[in-house]
């Protein structure tokens, strides 16, 4: 009985020490309604690691259109048949066993291949890209491509060449 308070005190000290080492609240959990979802926390951490906004001198813009191709794949249809099976029934009454059989009907469905169907597949997605010089004020960082949203692309495309622009990229590279 004397061990429980000592164990509780030791646990409390361990929790306090770990909280002190942790550096505060979990930002992913507090901004996500208290749920520390691992996928959300990882996404949140990735967003913190990269700089949200980049700035630099507008060098070039590039818009690549979506490229599609026609493809064919097998077409499957649902084919159902009515099947029957023999069901055995047993009844015990006053030491005697009575057995009889009935026929049970059920549907057996399968997907079967019936011809082909044509579909459109995306070979290359549509992309909007911007190339910057003097990235974040560093003269050595030139010709860095960023993928951006269409609205950001149109804003940067409307700006003059060699104008300083600031935006939030979707990803690095084009």
Short mmCIF file of N, CA and C in Angstrom, two decimals:
data_model
loop_
_atom_site.label_atom_id
_atom_site.label_comp_id
_atom_site.label_asym_id
_atom_site.label_seq_id
_atom_site.Cartn_x
_atom_site.Cartn_y
_atom_site.Cartn_z
N UNK A 1 0.82 -1.19 0.00
CA UNK A 1 0.00 0.00 0.00
C UNK A 1 0.86 1.26 0.00
N UNK A 2 2.07 1.19 0.63
CA UNK A 2 2.93 2.36 0.68
C UNK A 2 3.60 2.63 -0.66
N UNK A 3 3.63 1.66 -1.55
CA UNK A 3 4.30 1.84 -2.83
C UNK A 3 3.51 2.75 -3.78
N UNK A 4 2.19 2.73 -3.70
CA UNK A 4 1.37 3.49 -4.65
C UNK A 4 1.66 4.99 -4.63
N UNK A 5 1.70 5.66 -3.47
CA UNK A 5 2.01 7.09 -3.50
C UNK A 5 3.41 7.37 -4.05
N UNK A 6 4.36 6.50 -3.73
CA UNK A 6 5.72 6.71 -4.24
C UNK A 6 5.75 6.53 -5.75
N UNK A 7 5.05 5.53 -6.26
CA UNK A 7 4.99 5.29 -7.69
C UNK A 7 4.27 6.44 -8.40
N UNK A 8 3.20 6.93 -7.79
CA UNK A 8 2.47 8.05 -8.38
C UNK A 8 3.34 9.31 -8.41
N UNK A 9 4.09 9.53 -7.34
CA UNK A 9 4.98 10.69 -7.29
C UNK A 9 6.08 10.59 -8.33
N UNK A 10 6.64 9.40 -8.50
CA UNK A 10 7.68 9.19 -9.50
C UNK A 10 7.13 9.40 -10.91
N UNK A 11 5.92 8.93 -11.17
CA UNK A 11 5.29 9.12 -12.47
C UNK A 11 5.04 10.60 -12.73
N UNK A 12 4.60 11.31 -11.71
CA UNK A 12 4.32 12.74 -11.85
C UNK A 12 5.60 13.50 -12.18
N UNK A 13 6.71 13.15 -11.53
CA UNK A 13 8.00 13.82 -11.79
C UNK A 13 8.47 13.51 -13.21
N UNK A 14 8.28 12.29 -13.68
CA UNK A 14 8.68 11.90 -15.02
C UNK A 14 7.88 12.67 -16.07
N UNK A 15 6.57 12.80 -15.85
CA UNK A 15 5.72 13.54 -16.77
C UNK A 15 6.13 15.01 -16.81
N UNK A 16 6.42 15.59 -15.65
CA UNK A 16 6.84 16.99 -15.60
C UNK A 16 8.17 17.19 -16.32
N UNK A 17 9.09 16.25 -16.14
CA UNK A 17 10.40 16.36 -16.80
C UNK A 17 10.25 16.25 -18.31
N UNK A 18 9.43 15.32 -18.76
CA UNK A 18 9.23 15.17 -20.20
C UNK A 18 8.53 16.39 -20.79
N UNK A 19 7.59 16.96 -20.08
CA UNK A 19 6.90 18.16 -20.57
C UNK A 19 7.86 19.33 -20.66
N UNK A 20 8.80 19.42 -19.73
CA UNK A 20 9.77 20.51 -19.76
C UNK A 20 10.72 20.35 -20.94
N UNK A 21 11.07 19.12 -21.25
CA UNK A 21 11.98 18.87 -22.37
C UNK A 21 11.28 19.04 -23.71
N UNK A 22 9.96 18.85 -23.73
CA UNK A 22 9.21 18.91 -24.98
C UNK A 22 9.13 20.29 -25.57
N UNK A 23 9.20 21.31 -24.79
CA UNK A 23 9.20 22.67 -25.32
C UNK A 23 7.82 23.25 -25.54
N UNK A 24 6.81 22.79 -24.86
CA UNK A 24 5.51 23.45 -24.97
C UNK A 24 4.45 22.55 -25.56
N UNK A 25 3.40 23.19 -26.09
CA UNK A 25 2.27 22.43 -26.60
C UNK A 25 2.56 21.94 -28.00
N UNK A 26 1.85 20.92 -28.39
CA UNK A 26 1.95 20.38 -29.74
C UNK A 26 1.12 21.28 -30.65
N UNK A 27 1.80 22.01 -31.54
CA UNK A 27 1.09 22.96 -32.40
C UNK A 27 0.14 22.26 -33.34
N UNK A 28 0.53 21.05 -33.80
CA UNK A 28 -0.35 20.31 -34.70
C UNK A 28 -1.63 19.91 -33.99
N UNK A 29 -1.52 19.52 -32.72
CA UNK A 29 -2.71 19.10 -31.99
C UNK A 29 -3.58 20.30 -31.64
N UNK A 30 -2.97 21.43 -31.25
CA UNK A 30 -3.78 22.56 -30.83
C UNK A 30 -4.48 23.23 -32.01
N UNK A 31 -3.88 23.24 -33.19
CA UNK A 31 -4.53 23.88 -34.32
C UNK A 31 -5.47 22.94 -35.03
N UNK A 32 -5.47 21.66 -34.66
CA UNK A 32 -6.32 20.68 -35.33
C UNK A 32 -7.41 20.19 -34.38
N UNK A 33 -7.82 21.03 -33.48
CA UNK A 33 -8.92 20.70 -32.59
C UNK A 33 -8.54 19.70 -31.52
N UNK A 34 -7.25 19.63 -31.16
CA UNK A 34 -6.82 18.75 -30.10
C UNK A 34 -6.50 17.35 -30.57
N UNK A 35 -6.71 17.03 -31.82
CA UNK A 35 -6.43 15.69 -32.33
C UNK A 35 -5.02 15.68 -32.92
N UNK A 36 -4.15 14.90 -32.33
CA UNK A 36 -2.79 14.80 -32.85
C UNK A 36 -2.74 13.68 -33.88
N UNK A 37 -3.41 13.88 -34.98
CA UNK A 37 -3.43 12.91 -36.06
C UNK A 37 -2.04 12.85 -36.67
N UNK A 38 -1.50 11.65 -36.83
CA UNK A 38 -0.12 11.52 -37.29
C UNK A 38 0.05 12.06 -38.70
N UNK A 39 -0.94 11.84 -39.58
CA UNK A 39 -0.82 12.35 -40.94
C UNK A 39 -0.85 13.87 -40.94
N UNK A 40 -1.74 14.44 -40.12
CA UNK A 40 -1.82 15.89 -40.06
C UNK A 40 -0.56 16.48 -39.44
N UNK A 41 -0.04 15.84 -38.40
CA UNK A 41 1.17 16.35 -37.74
C UNK A 41 2.35 16.31 -38.70
N UNK A 42 2.46 15.25 -39.51
CA UNK A 42 3.55 15.17 -40.48
C UNK A 42 3.42 16.24 -41.54
N UNK A 43 2.20 16.47 -42.01
CA UNK A 43 1.96 17.50 -43.01
C UNK A 43 2.27 18.87 -42.42
N UNK A 44 1.86 19.09 -41.18
CA UNK A 44 2.10 20.35 -40.51
C UNK A 44 3.60 20.59 -40.34
N UNK A 45 4.34 19.53 -40.00
CA UNK A 45 5.78 19.65 -39.80
C UNK A 45 6.47 19.99 -41.12
N UNK A 46 6.05 19.34 -42.22
CA UNK A 46 6.64 19.63 -43.53
C UNK A 46 6.43 21.09 -43.88
N UNK A 47 5.26 21.60 -43.60
CA UNK A 47 4.95 22.98 -43.92
C UNK A 47 5.81 23.93 -43.07
N UNK A 48 6.12 23.55 -41.82
CA UNK A 48 6.95 24.40 -40.98
C UNK A 48 8.40 24.36 -41.44
N UNK A 49 8.85 23.20 -41.94
CA UNK A 49 10.24 23.07 -42.35
C UNK A 49 10.56 23.97 -43.54
N UNK A 50 9.67 24.02 -44.51
CA UNK A 50 9.95 24.88 -45.65
C UNK A 50 9.44 26.29 -45.36
N UNK A 51 10.05 27.26 -45.99
CA UNK A 51 9.58 28.63 -45.82
C UNK A 51 8.26 28.75 -46.56
N UNK A 52 7.25 29.32 -45.89
CA UNK A 52 5.95 29.44 -46.52
C UNK A 52 5.99 30.39 -47.71
N UNK A 53 6.63 31.51 -47.55
CA UNK A 53 6.69 32.49 -48.63
C UNK A 53 8.12 32.62 -49.12
N UNK A 54 8.25 32.79 -50.42
CA UNK A 54 9.56 33.04 -51.02
C UNK A 54 9.49 34.37 -51.74
N UNK A 55 10.62 35.00 -51.85
CA UNK A 55 10.67 36.26 -52.58
C UNK A 55 11.92 36.26 -53.44
N UNK A 56 11.86 37.01 -54.49
CA UNK A 56 12.98 37.09 -55.40
C UNK A 56 12.63 37.95 -56.59
N UNK A 57 13.57 38.02 -57.51
CA UNK A 57 13.39 38.81 -58.73
C UNK A 57 12.80 37.90 -59.79
N UNK A 58 11.69 38.36 -60.40
CA UNK A 58 11.02 37.55 -61.43
C UNK A 58 11.95 37.37 -62.61
N UNK A 59 12.17 36.10 -62.97
CA UNK A 59 13.06 35.79 -64.08
C UNK A 59 12.26 35.28 -65.28
N UNK A 60 11.45 34.26 -65.06
CA UNK A 60 10.65 33.68 -66.15
C UNK A 60 9.42 32.99 -65.58
N UNK A 61 8.45 32.76 -66.45
CA UNK A 61 7.26 32.01 -66.08
C UNK A 61 7.05 30.92 -67.12
N UNK A 62 6.41 29.82 -66.71
CA UNK A 62 6.16 28.72 -67.64
C UNK A 62 4.82 28.09 -67.31
N UNK A 63 4.02 27.89 -68.33
CA UNK A 63 2.73 27.21 -68.17
C UNK A 63 2.75 25.99 -69.07
N UNK A 64 2.66 24.80 -68.48
CA UNK A 64 2.59 23.58 -69.28
C UNK A 64 1.15 23.07 -69.20
N UNK A 65 0.60 22.80 -70.37
CA UNK A 65 -0.78 22.35 -70.43
C UNK A 65 -0.89 20.88 -70.06
N UNK A 66 -2.09 20.48 -69.75
CA UNK A 66 -2.36 19.09 -69.42
C UNK A 66 -2.29 18.26 -70.70
N UNK A 67 -1.63 17.12 -70.62
CA UNK A 67 -1.54 16.23 -71.77
C UNK A 67 -2.28 14.94 -71.44
N UNK A 68 -3.19 14.55 -72.33
CA UNK A 68 -3.98 13.35 -72.09
C UNK A 68 -3.79 12.38 -73.26
N UNK A 69 -4.15 11.15 -73.01
CA UNK A 69 -4.11 10.12 -74.05
C UNK A 69 -5.30 9.21 -73.85
N UNK A 70 -5.76 8.65 -74.95
CA UNK A 70 -6.87 7.69 -74.88
C UNK A 70 -6.28 6.33 -74.53
N UNK A 71 -6.96 5.64 -73.66
CA UNK A 71 -6.54 4.30 -73.28
C UNK A 71 -7.72 3.36 -73.29
N UNK A 72 -7.45 2.07 -73.34
CA UNK A 72 -8.53 1.09 -73.27
C UNK A 72 -8.26 0.17 -72.10
N UNK A 73 -9.33 -0.30 -71.51
CA UNK A 73 -9.24 -1.24 -70.40
C UNK A 73 -10.41 -2.21 -70.51
N UNK A 74 -10.30 -3.37 -69.87
CA UNK A 74 -11.40 -4.32 -69.96
C UNK A 74 -12.65 -3.77 -69.30
N UNK A 75 -13.79 -4.09 -69.88
CA UNK A 75 -15.08 -3.67 -69.33
C UNK A 75 -15.70 -4.87 -68.63
N UNK A 76 -16.07 -4.69 -67.38
CA UNK A 76 -16.66 -5.76 -66.59
C UNK A 76 -18.13 -5.47 -66.32
N UNK A 77 -18.95 -6.50 -66.43
CA UNK A 77 -20.38 -6.38 -66.13
C UNK A 77 -20.73 -7.40 -65.06
N UNK A 78 -21.79 -7.14 -64.34
CA UNK A 78 -22.25 -8.03 -63.28
C UNK A 78 -23.21 -9.05 -63.89
N UNK A 79 -22.87 -10.30 -63.74
CA UNK A 79 -23.71 -11.38 -64.28
C UNK A 79 -24.20 -12.22 -63.11
N UNK A 80 -25.50 -12.36 -62.99
CA UNK A 80 -26.09 -13.10 -61.88
C UNK A 80 -26.87 -14.30 -62.40
N UNK A 81 -26.79 -15.38 -61.65
CA UNK A 81 -27.55 -16.58 -61.96
C UNK A 81 -28.26 -17.03 -60.70
N UNK A 82 -29.44 -17.65 -60.89
CA UNK A 82 -30.16 -18.20 -59.76
C UNK A 82 -29.70 -19.64 -59.59
N UNK A 83 -29.20 -19.93 -58.40
CA UNK A 83 -28.69 -21.27 -58.10
C UNK A 83 -29.59 -21.90 -57.04
N UNK A 84 -29.50 -23.22 -56.92
CA UNK A 84 -30.25 -23.92 -55.87
C UNK A 84 -29.29 -24.81 -55.10
N UNK A 85 -29.61 -25.03 -53.84
CA UNK A 85 -28.83 -25.96 -53.03
C UNK A 85 -29.78 -26.74 -52.14
N UNK A 86 -29.35 -27.93 -51.81
CA UNK A 86 -30.14 -28.82 -50.98
C UNK A 86 -29.81 -28.54 -49.53
N UNK A 87 -30.83 -28.27 -48.69
CA UNK A 87 -30.63 -27.95 -47.28
C UNK A 87 -31.22 -29.07 -46.44
N UNK A 88 -30.43 -29.58 -45.49
CA UNK A 88 -30.86 -30.67 -44.62
C UNK A 88 -31.43 -30.10 -43.33
N UNK A 89 -32.60 -30.56 -42.94
CA UNK A 89 -33.25 -30.14 -41.70
C UNK A 89 -33.39 -31.36 -40.80
N UNK A 90 -33.15 -31.17 -39.51
CA UNK A 90 -33.26 -32.27 -38.54
C UNK A 90 -34.11 -31.80 -37.37
N UNK A 91 -35.00 -32.71 -36.90
CA UNK A 91 -35.84 -32.39 -35.75
C UNK A 91 -35.86 -33.61 -34.83
N UNK A 92 -35.62 -33.36 -33.56
CA UNK A 92 -35.64 -34.44 -32.57
C UNK A 92 -36.90 -34.28 -31.70
N UNK A 93 -37.61 -35.38 -31.57
CA UNK A 93 -38.84 -35.32 -30.79
C UNK A 93 -39.06 -36.71 -30.17
N UNK A 94 -39.16 -36.76 -28.84
CA UNK A 94 -39.41 -37.99 -28.09
C UNK A 94 -38.44 -39.11 -28.47
N UNK A 95 -37.15 -38.74 -28.58
CA UNK A 95 -36.14 -39.75 -28.86
C UNK A 95 -36.03 -40.14 -30.31
N UNK A 96 -36.88 -39.61 -31.15
CA UNK A 96 -36.81 -39.93 -32.57
C UNK A 96 -36.26 -38.74 -33.34
N UNK A 97 -35.51 -39.02 -34.37
CA UNK A 97 -34.95 -37.97 -35.22
C UNK A 97 -35.64 -38.00 -36.56
N UNK A 98 -36.15 -36.85 -36.95
CA UNK A 98 -36.82 -36.75 -38.25
C UNK A 98 -35.97 -35.84 -39.13
N UNK A 99 -35.65 -36.29 -40.32
CA UNK A 99 -34.81 -35.53 -41.25
C UNK A 99 -35.57 -35.31 -42.54
N UNK A 100 -35.49 -34.09 -43.09
CA UNK A 100 -36.08 -33.80 -44.39
C UNK A 100 -35.22 -32.77 -45.11
N UNK A 101 -35.37 -32.68 -46.38
CA UNK A 101 -34.57 -31.80 -47.22
C UNK A 101 -35.46 -30.83 -47.96
N UNK A 102 -34.94 -29.60 -48.12
CA UNK A 102 -35.64 -28.60 -48.93
C UNK A 102 -34.66 -28.03 -49.94
N UNK A 103 -35.20 -27.40 -50.92
CA UNK A 103 -34.36 -26.75 -51.94
C UNK A 103 -34.37 -25.25 -51.68
N UNK A 104 -33.17 -24.69 -51.50
CA UNK A 104 -33.02 -23.26 -51.22
C UNK A 104 -32.51 -22.57 -52.48
N UNK A 105 -33.16 -21.48 -52.85
CA UNK A 105 -32.73 -20.71 -54.03
C UNK A 105 -31.94 -19.49 -53.58
N UNK A 106 -30.85 -19.19 -54.31
CA UNK A 106 -30.04 -18.00 -54.02
C UNK A 106 -29.45 -17.49 -55.33
N UNK A 107 -28.98 -16.26 -55.27
CA UNK A 107 -28.38 -15.65 -56.47
C UNK A 107 -26.87 -15.65 -56.33
N UNK A 108 -26.20 -16.08 -57.38
CA UNK A 108 -24.74 -16.10 -57.43
C UNK A 108 -24.32 -15.08 -58.49
N UNK A 109 -23.62 -14.01 -58.04
CA UNK A 109 -23.23 -12.93 -58.96
C UNK A 109 -21.71 -12.88 -59.09
N UNK A 110 -21.25 -12.64 -60.30
CA UNK A 110 -19.82 -12.48 -60.59
C UNK A 110 -19.65 -11.33 -61.57
N UNK A 111 -18.45 -10.74 -61.55
CA UNK A 111 -18.12 -9.75 -62.57
C UNK A 111 -17.40 -10.49 -63.69
N UNK A 112 -17.92 -10.33 -64.88
CA UNK A 112 -17.32 -11.00 -66.02
C UNK A 112 -16.89 -9.96 -67.05
N UNK A 113 -15.83 -10.27 -67.74
CA UNK A 113 -15.31 -9.35 -68.75
C UNK A 113 -16.17 -9.41 -69.99
N UNK A 114 -16.56 -8.22 -70.47
CA UNK A 114 -17.37 -8.15 -71.68
C UNK A 114 -16.87 -6.97 -72.51
N UNK A 115 -15.93 -7.23 -73.37
CA UNK A 115 -15.40 -6.20 -74.26
C UNK A 115 -14.43 -5.26 -73.55
N UNK A 116 -14.21 -4.10 -74.16
CA UNK A 116 -13.30 -3.09 -73.61
C UNK A 116 -14.01 -1.76 -73.57
N UNK A 117 -13.46 -0.85 -72.75
CA UNK A 117 -13.99 0.52 -72.69
C UNK A 117 -12.84 1.49 -72.87
N UNK A 118 -13.16 2.64 -73.43
CA UNK A 118 -12.16 3.68 -73.67
C UNK A 118 -12.25 4.72 -72.57
N UNK A 119 -11.09 5.19 -72.10
CA UNK A 119 -11.07 6.22 -71.08
C UNK A 119 -9.94 7.19 -71.39
N UNK A 120 -9.98 8.35 -70.77
CA UNK A 120 -8.94 9.36 -70.96
C UNK A 120 -8.03 9.34 -69.75
N UNK A 121 -6.74 9.14 -69.97
CA UNK A 121 -5.78 9.16 -68.86
C UNK A 121 -4.90 10.39 -68.98
N UNK A 122 -4.47 10.91 -67.85
CA UNK A 122 -3.65 12.11 -67.82
C UNK A 122 -2.19 11.67 -67.86
N UNK A 123 -1.50 12.07 -68.92
CA UNK A 123 -0.08 11.75 -69.07
C UNK A 123 0.76 12.78 -68.32
N UNK A 124 0.38 14.06 -68.45
CA UNK A 124 1.09 15.14 -67.77
C UNK A 124 0.07 16.12 -67.21
N UNK A 125 0.12 16.41 -65.90
CA UNK A 125 -0.84 17.37 -65.33
C UNK A 125 -0.50 18.80 -65.74
N UNK A 126 -1.49 19.68 -65.63
CA UNK A 126 -1.28 21.09 -65.94
C UNK A 126 -0.48 21.73 -64.81
N UNK A 127 0.52 22.56 -65.18
CA UNK A 127 1.37 23.19 -64.18
C UNK A 127 1.61 24.65 -64.51
N UNK A 128 1.72 25.44 -63.44
CA UNK A 128 2.07 26.85 -63.55
C UNK A 128 3.35 27.05 -62.74
N UNK A 129 4.40 27.58 -63.38
CA UNK A 129 5.71 27.69 -62.72
C UNK A 129 6.27 29.09 -62.86
N UNK A 130 7.07 29.47 -61.86
CA UNK A 130 7.74 30.76 -61.85
C UNK A 130 9.21 30.52 -61.50
N UNK A 131 10.11 31.20 -62.23
CA UNK A 131 11.55 31.10 -61.95
C UNK A 131 12.01 32.42 -61.33
N UNK A 132 12.73 32.31 -60.22
CA UNK A 132 13.21 33.49 -59.49
C UNK A 132 14.73 33.56 -59.47
N UNK A 133 15.22 34.78 -59.46
CA UNK A 133 16.64 35.06 -59.20
C UNK A 133 16.73 35.72 -57.83
N UNK A 134 17.92 35.74 -57.25
CA UNK A 134 18.18 36.36 -55.94
C UNK A 134 17.15 35.87 -54.92
N UNK A 135 17.04 34.55 -54.79
CA UNK A 135 16.04 33.94 -53.94
C UNK A 135 16.23 34.36 -52.49
N UNK A 136 15.18 34.94 -51.91
CA UNK A 136 15.16 35.43 -50.52
C UNK A 136 16.33 36.37 -50.23
N UNK A 137 16.68 37.18 -51.22
CA UNK A 137 17.72 38.19 -51.04
C UNK A 137 19.15 37.68 -51.19
N UNK A 138 19.34 36.42 -51.52
CA UNK A 138 20.68 35.85 -51.68
C UNK A 138 21.07 35.91 -53.15
N UNK A 139 22.11 36.68 -53.45
CA UNK A 139 22.53 36.90 -54.84
C UNK A 139 22.99 35.61 -55.52
N UNK A 140 23.50 34.66 -54.74
CA UNK A 140 24.03 33.43 -55.32
C UNK A 140 22.93 32.46 -55.76
N UNK A 141 21.73 32.60 -55.23
CA UNK A 141 20.64 31.68 -55.57
C UNK A 141 19.85 32.23 -56.74
N UNK A 142 20.17 31.75 -57.93
CA UNK A 142 19.51 32.19 -59.16
C UNK A 142 18.86 31.00 -59.85
N UNK A 143 17.92 31.30 -60.73
CA UNK A 143 17.26 30.32 -61.58
C UNK A 143 16.63 29.17 -60.79
N UNK A 144 15.84 29.50 -59.77
CA UNK A 144 15.14 28.50 -58.96
C UNK A 144 13.67 28.49 -59.39
N UNK A 145 13.20 27.31 -59.80
CA UNK A 145 11.81 27.15 -60.26
C UNK A 145 10.91 26.78 -59.09
N UNK A 146 9.69 27.31 -59.12
CA UNK A 146 8.67 26.98 -58.13
C UNK A 146 7.35 26.72 -58.85
N UNK A 147 6.62 25.70 -58.38
CA UNK A 147 5.27 25.46 -58.85
C UNK A 147 4.32 26.32 -58.03
N UNK A 148 3.39 27.00 -58.69
CA UNK A 148 2.49 27.92 -58.00
C UNK A 148 1.05 27.68 -58.44
N UNK A 149 0.13 28.26 -57.71
CA UNK A 149 -1.30 28.19 -58.04
C UNK A 149 -1.57 29.09 -59.25
N UNK A 150 -2.63 28.82 -60.00
CA UNK A 150 -2.93 29.65 -61.17
C UNK A 150 -3.11 31.13 -60.86
N UNK A 151 -3.69 31.46 -59.71
CA UNK A 151 -3.88 32.87 -59.35
C UNK A 151 -2.54 33.56 -59.13
N UNK A 152 -1.61 32.86 -58.47
CA UNK A 152 -0.28 33.43 -58.24
C UNK A 152 0.44 33.59 -59.56
N UNK A 153 0.31 32.60 -60.44
CA UNK A 153 0.95 32.66 -61.75
C UNK A 153 0.49 33.89 -62.54
N UNK A 154 -0.83 34.12 -62.56
CA UNK A 154 -1.33 35.27 -63.32
C UNK A 154 -0.85 36.59 -62.72
N UNK A 155 -0.72 36.64 -61.38
CA UNK A 155 -0.22 37.87 -60.73
C UNK A 155 1.25 38.11 -61.11
N UNK A 156 2.05 37.05 -61.04
CA UNK A 156 3.48 37.19 -61.35
C UNK A 156 3.67 37.41 -62.85
N UNK A 157 2.85 36.78 -63.67
CA UNK A 157 2.95 36.95 -65.12
C UNK A 157 2.64 38.39 -65.53
N UNK A 158 1.74 39.04 -64.79
CA UNK A 158 1.39 40.42 -65.08
C UNK A 158 2.45 41.42 -64.62
N UNK A 159 3.35 41.00 -63.75
CA UNK A 159 4.41 41.89 -63.27
C UNK A 159 5.49 42.06 -64.33
N UNK A 160 6.22 43.17 -64.25
CA UNK A 160 7.30 43.43 -65.20
C UNK A 160 8.47 42.49 -64.93
N UNK A 161 9.31 42.30 -65.97
CA UNK A 161 10.53 41.51 -65.79
C UNK A 161 11.43 42.19 -64.78
N UNK A 162 12.16 41.35 -64.04
CA UNK A 162 13.13 41.81 -63.03
C UNK A 162 12.47 42.58 -61.88
N UNK A 163 11.18 42.33 -61.65
CA UNK A 163 10.47 42.93 -60.52
C UNK A 163 10.55 41.97 -59.34
N UNK A 164 10.69 42.52 -58.13
CA UNK A 164 10.73 41.68 -56.93
C UNK A 164 9.31 41.24 -56.60
N UNK A 165 9.13 39.91 -56.47
CA UNK A 165 7.82 39.35 -56.16
C UNK A 165 7.93 38.44 -54.94
N UNK A 166 6.83 38.32 -54.23
CA UNK A 166 6.74 37.43 -53.06
C UNK A 166 5.47 36.61 -53.20
N UNK A 167 5.59 35.30 -53.01
CA UNK A 167 4.43 34.42 -53.12
C UNK A 167 4.68 33.15 -52.32
N UNK A 168 3.59 32.35 -52.16
CA UNK A 168 3.67 31.07 -51.48
C UNK A 168 3.63 29.96 -52.53
N UNK A 169 4.72 29.21 -52.70
CA UNK A 169 4.74 28.17 -53.73
C UNK A 169 4.03 26.90 -53.28
N UNK A 170 3.63 26.10 -54.25
CA UNK A 170 3.07 24.78 -53.95
C UNK A 170 4.21 23.80 -53.69
N UNK A 171 5.24 23.87 -54.55
CA UNK A 171 6.40 23.00 -54.38
C UNK A 171 7.59 23.62 -55.09
N UNK A 172 8.76 23.08 -54.80
CA UNK A 172 9.97 23.54 -55.45
C UNK A 172 10.16 22.71 -56.71
N UNK A 173 10.70 23.32 -57.75
CA UNK A 173 10.89 22.63 -59.01
C UNK A 173 9.69 22.81 -59.92
N UNK A 174 9.89 22.44 -61.18
CA UNK A 174 8.79 22.59 -62.13
C UNK A 174 8.63 21.35 -62.93
#
